GROMACS .gro file of C-alpha atoms in nm:
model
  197
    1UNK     CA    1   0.000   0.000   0.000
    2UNK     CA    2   0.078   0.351   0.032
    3UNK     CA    3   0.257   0.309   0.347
    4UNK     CA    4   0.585   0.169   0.179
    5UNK     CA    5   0.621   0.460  -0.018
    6UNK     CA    6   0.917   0.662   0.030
    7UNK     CA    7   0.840   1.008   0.014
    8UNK     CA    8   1.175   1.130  -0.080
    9UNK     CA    9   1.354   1.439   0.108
   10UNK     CA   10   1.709   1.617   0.082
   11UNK     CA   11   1.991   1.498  -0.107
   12UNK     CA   12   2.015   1.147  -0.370
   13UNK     CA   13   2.239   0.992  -0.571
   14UNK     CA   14   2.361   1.141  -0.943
   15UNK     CA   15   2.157   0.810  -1.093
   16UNK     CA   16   1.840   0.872  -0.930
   17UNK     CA   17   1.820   1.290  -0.942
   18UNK     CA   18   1.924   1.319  -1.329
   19UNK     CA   19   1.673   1.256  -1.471
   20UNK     CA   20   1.487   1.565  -1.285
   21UNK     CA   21   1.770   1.761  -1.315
   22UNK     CA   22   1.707   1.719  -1.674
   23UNK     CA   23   1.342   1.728  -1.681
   24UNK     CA   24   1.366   2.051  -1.510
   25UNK     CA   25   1.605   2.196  -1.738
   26UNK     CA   26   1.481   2.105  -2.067
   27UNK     CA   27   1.137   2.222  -1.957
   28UNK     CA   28   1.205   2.548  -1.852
   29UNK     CA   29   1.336   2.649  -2.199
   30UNK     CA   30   1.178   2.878  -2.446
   31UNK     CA   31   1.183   2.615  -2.739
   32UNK     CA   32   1.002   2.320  -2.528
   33UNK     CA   33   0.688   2.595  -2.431
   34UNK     CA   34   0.446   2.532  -2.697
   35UNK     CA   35   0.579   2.184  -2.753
   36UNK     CA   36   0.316   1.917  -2.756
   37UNK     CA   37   0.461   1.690  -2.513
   38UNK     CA   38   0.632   1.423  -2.652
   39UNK     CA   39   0.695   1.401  -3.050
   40UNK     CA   40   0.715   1.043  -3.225
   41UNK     CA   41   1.044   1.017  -3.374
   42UNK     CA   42   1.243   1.249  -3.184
   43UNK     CA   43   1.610   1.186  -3.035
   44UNK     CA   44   1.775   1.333  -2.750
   45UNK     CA   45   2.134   1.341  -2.601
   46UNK     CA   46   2.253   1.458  -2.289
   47UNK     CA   47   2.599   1.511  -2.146
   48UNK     CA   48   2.684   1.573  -1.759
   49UNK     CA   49   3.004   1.707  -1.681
   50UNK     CA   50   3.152   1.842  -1.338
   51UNK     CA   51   3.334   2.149  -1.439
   52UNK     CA   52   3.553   2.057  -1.735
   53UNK     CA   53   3.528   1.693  -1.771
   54UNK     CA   54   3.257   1.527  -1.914
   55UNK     CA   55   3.106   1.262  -1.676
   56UNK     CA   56   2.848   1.068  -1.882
   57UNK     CA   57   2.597   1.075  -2.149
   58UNK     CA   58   2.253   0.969  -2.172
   59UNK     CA   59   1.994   0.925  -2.497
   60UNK     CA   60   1.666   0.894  -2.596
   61UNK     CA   61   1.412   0.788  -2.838
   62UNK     CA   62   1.071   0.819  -2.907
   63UNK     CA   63   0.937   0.571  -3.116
   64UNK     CA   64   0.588   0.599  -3.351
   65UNK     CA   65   0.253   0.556  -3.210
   66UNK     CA   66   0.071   0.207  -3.232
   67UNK     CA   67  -0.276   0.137  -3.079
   68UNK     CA   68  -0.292  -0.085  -2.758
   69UNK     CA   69  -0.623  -0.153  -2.613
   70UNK     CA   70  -0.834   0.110  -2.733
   71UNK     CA   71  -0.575   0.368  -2.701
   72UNK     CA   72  -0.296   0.496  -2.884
   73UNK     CA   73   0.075   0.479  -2.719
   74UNK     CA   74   0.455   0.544  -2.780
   75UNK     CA   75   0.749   0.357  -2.688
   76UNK     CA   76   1.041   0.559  -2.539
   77UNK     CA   77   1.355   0.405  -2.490
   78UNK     CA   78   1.613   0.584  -2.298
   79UNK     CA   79   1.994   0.493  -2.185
   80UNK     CA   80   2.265   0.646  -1.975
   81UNK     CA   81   2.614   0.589  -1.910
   82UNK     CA   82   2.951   0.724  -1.772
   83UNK     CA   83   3.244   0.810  -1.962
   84UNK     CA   84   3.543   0.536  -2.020
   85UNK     CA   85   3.726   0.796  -1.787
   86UNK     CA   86   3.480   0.798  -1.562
   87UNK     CA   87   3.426   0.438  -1.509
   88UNK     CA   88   3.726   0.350  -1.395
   89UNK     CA   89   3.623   0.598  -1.034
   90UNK     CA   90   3.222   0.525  -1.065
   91UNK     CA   91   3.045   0.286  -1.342
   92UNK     CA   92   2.718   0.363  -1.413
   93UNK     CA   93   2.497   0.223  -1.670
   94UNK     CA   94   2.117   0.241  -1.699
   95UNK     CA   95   1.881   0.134  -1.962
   96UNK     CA   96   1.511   0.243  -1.915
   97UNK     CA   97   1.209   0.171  -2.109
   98UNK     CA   98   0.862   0.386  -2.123
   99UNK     CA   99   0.550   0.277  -2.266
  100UNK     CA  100   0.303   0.643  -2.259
  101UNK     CA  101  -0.034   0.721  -2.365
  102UNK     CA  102  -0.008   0.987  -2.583
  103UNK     CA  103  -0.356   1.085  -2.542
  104UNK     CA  104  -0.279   1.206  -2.149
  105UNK     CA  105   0.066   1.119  -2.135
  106UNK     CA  106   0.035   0.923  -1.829
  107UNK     CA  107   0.265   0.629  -1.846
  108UNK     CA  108   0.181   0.266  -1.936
  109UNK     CA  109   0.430   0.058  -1.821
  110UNK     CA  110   0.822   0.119  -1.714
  111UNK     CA  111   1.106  -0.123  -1.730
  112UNK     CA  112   1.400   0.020  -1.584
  113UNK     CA  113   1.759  -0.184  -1.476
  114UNK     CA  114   2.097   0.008  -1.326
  115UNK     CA  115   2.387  -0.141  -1.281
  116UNK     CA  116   2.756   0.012  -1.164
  117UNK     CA  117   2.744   0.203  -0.819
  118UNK     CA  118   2.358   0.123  -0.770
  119UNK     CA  119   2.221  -0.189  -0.869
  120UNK     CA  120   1.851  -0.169  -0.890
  121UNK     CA  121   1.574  -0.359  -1.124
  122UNK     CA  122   1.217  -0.152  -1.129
  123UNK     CA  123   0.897  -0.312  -1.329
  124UNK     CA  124   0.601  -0.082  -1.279
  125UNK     CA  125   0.245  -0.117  -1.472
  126UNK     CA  126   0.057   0.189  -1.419
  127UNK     CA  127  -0.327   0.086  -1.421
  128UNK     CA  128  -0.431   0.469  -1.377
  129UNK     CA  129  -0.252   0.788  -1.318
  130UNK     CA  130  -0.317   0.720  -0.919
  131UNK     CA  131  -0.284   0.319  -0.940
  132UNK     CA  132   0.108   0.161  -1.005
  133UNK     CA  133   0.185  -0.243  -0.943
  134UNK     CA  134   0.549  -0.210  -0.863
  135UNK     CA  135   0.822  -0.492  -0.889
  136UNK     CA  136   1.134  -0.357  -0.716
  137UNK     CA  137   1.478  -0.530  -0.682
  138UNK     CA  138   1.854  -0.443  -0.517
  139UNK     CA  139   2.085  -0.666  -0.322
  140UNK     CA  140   1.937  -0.470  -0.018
  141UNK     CA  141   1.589  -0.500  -0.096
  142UNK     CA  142   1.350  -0.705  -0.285
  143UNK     CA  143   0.952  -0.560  -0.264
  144UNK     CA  144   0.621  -0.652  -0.528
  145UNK     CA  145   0.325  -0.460  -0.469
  146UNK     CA  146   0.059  -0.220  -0.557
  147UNK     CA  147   0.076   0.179  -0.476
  148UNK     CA  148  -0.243   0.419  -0.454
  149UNK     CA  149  -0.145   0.739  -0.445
  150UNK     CA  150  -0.361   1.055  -0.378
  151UNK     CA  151  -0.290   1.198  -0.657
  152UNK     CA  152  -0.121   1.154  -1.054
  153UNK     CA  153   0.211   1.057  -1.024
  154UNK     CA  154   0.418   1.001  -1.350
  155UNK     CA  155   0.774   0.843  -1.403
  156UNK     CA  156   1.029   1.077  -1.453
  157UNK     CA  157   0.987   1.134  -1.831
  158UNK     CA  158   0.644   1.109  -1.857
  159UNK     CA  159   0.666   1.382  -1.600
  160UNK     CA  160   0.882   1.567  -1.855
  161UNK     CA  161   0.630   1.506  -2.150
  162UNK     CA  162   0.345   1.612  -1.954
  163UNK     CA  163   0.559   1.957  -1.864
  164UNK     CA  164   0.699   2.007  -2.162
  165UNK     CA  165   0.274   2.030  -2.324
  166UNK     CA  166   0.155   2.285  -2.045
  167UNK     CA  167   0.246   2.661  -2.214
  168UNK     CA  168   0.484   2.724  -1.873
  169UNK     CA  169   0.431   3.127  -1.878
  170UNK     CA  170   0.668   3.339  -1.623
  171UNK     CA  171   0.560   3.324  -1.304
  172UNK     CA  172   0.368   3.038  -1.320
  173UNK     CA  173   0.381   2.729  -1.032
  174UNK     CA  174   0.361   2.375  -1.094
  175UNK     CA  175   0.318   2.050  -0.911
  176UNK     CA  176   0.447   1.721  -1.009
  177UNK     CA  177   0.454   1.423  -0.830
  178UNK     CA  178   0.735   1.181  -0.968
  179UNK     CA  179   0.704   0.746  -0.894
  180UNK     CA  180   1.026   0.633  -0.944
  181UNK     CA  181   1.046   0.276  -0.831
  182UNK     CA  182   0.953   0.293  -0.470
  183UNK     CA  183   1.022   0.660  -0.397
  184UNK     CA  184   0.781   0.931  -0.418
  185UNK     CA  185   0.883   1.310  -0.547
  186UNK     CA  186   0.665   1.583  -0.444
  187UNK     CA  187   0.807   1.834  -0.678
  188UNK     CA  188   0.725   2.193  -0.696
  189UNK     CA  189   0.818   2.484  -0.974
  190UNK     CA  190   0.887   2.830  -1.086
  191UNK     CA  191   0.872   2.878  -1.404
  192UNK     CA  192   1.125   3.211  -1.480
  193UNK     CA  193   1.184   3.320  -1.832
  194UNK     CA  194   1.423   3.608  -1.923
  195UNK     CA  195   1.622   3.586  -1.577
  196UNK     CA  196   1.898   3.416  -1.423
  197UNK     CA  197   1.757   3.215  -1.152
   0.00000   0.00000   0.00000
């Protein structure tokens, strides 16, 4: 139930907080406002560096949409990995795999594995925006079970998709709560345009 949620506080590790590093970045720009959320067919790359050295890369793909079950969905596949340089301090790989609908973006289903400094393996089908059957394994901890939440939570890049289609004027606050695996993000935002934050 609800109970073994984690609702997550203070600091995490680079694996788990870059994807909402990224979410948050990408969304705040002037090009992703009037975006429709997320585009079959398009590519992304991303490169994290700590001050002149490049860390790691991650990509992404959105494939086209096909109809499942009365509704219409896109496969996004997604993977992340340090640099040879890197590795040889802190490996980290991670492959993750999105199922959306595109009529609400709310995701389907999420297959997610790490491997390097975290070792983690998350299943999660989403029966409703509020409704998640999660299958989470580490060496530390093994848990199978079903989360009702009190309000829509998306994974991390739905969460991005679904930001990326609101018109995110200056000034304006938004809410997201994030599911990723067991954890919980209550996430709140500023959108400021024209400013250095």
């Amino acid at each position: 139930g609800a109970s073994i949620l984690e609702y997550a506080r203070g600091s995490r590790s680079l694996t788990g907080m870059r994807s909402l590093v990224a979410l948050v970045v990408l969304a705040s720009a002037p090009a992703f406002a009037v975006h429709p959320g997320a585009r079959p067919g398009e590519a992304f790359t991303f490169k994290f560096s700590l001050g002149p050295i490049e860390g790691g890369r991650a990509r992404m793909s959105i494939g086209r949409p096909v109809a499942r079950r009365g509704r219409h969905v896109v496969a996004v596949h997604g993977q992340a990995e340090t640099t040879a340089f890197v590795k040889l301090l802190a490996r980290m790989d991670d492959d993750y795999k999105l199922v959306v609908d595109t009529g609400n973006l709310l995701p389907v289903s999420v297959a997610e594995t790490e491997s390097g400094l975290r070792q983690r393996r998350i299943s999660t089908a989403n029966l409703d925006g509020r409704t998640a059957d999660v299958d989470f394994w580490s060496p530390e901890k093994q848990h199978r079970g079903r989360h009702q939440m009190a309000q829509i939570a998306r994974d991390p890049l739905s969460g991005f998709f679904a930001l990326r289609a609101l018109p995110l004027d200056d000034g304006r606050h938004v809410g997201l709560d994030v599911l990723d695996g067991n954890a919980l993000w209550r996430v709140a935002l500023s959108v400021h345009r024209g400013a250095k934050v």
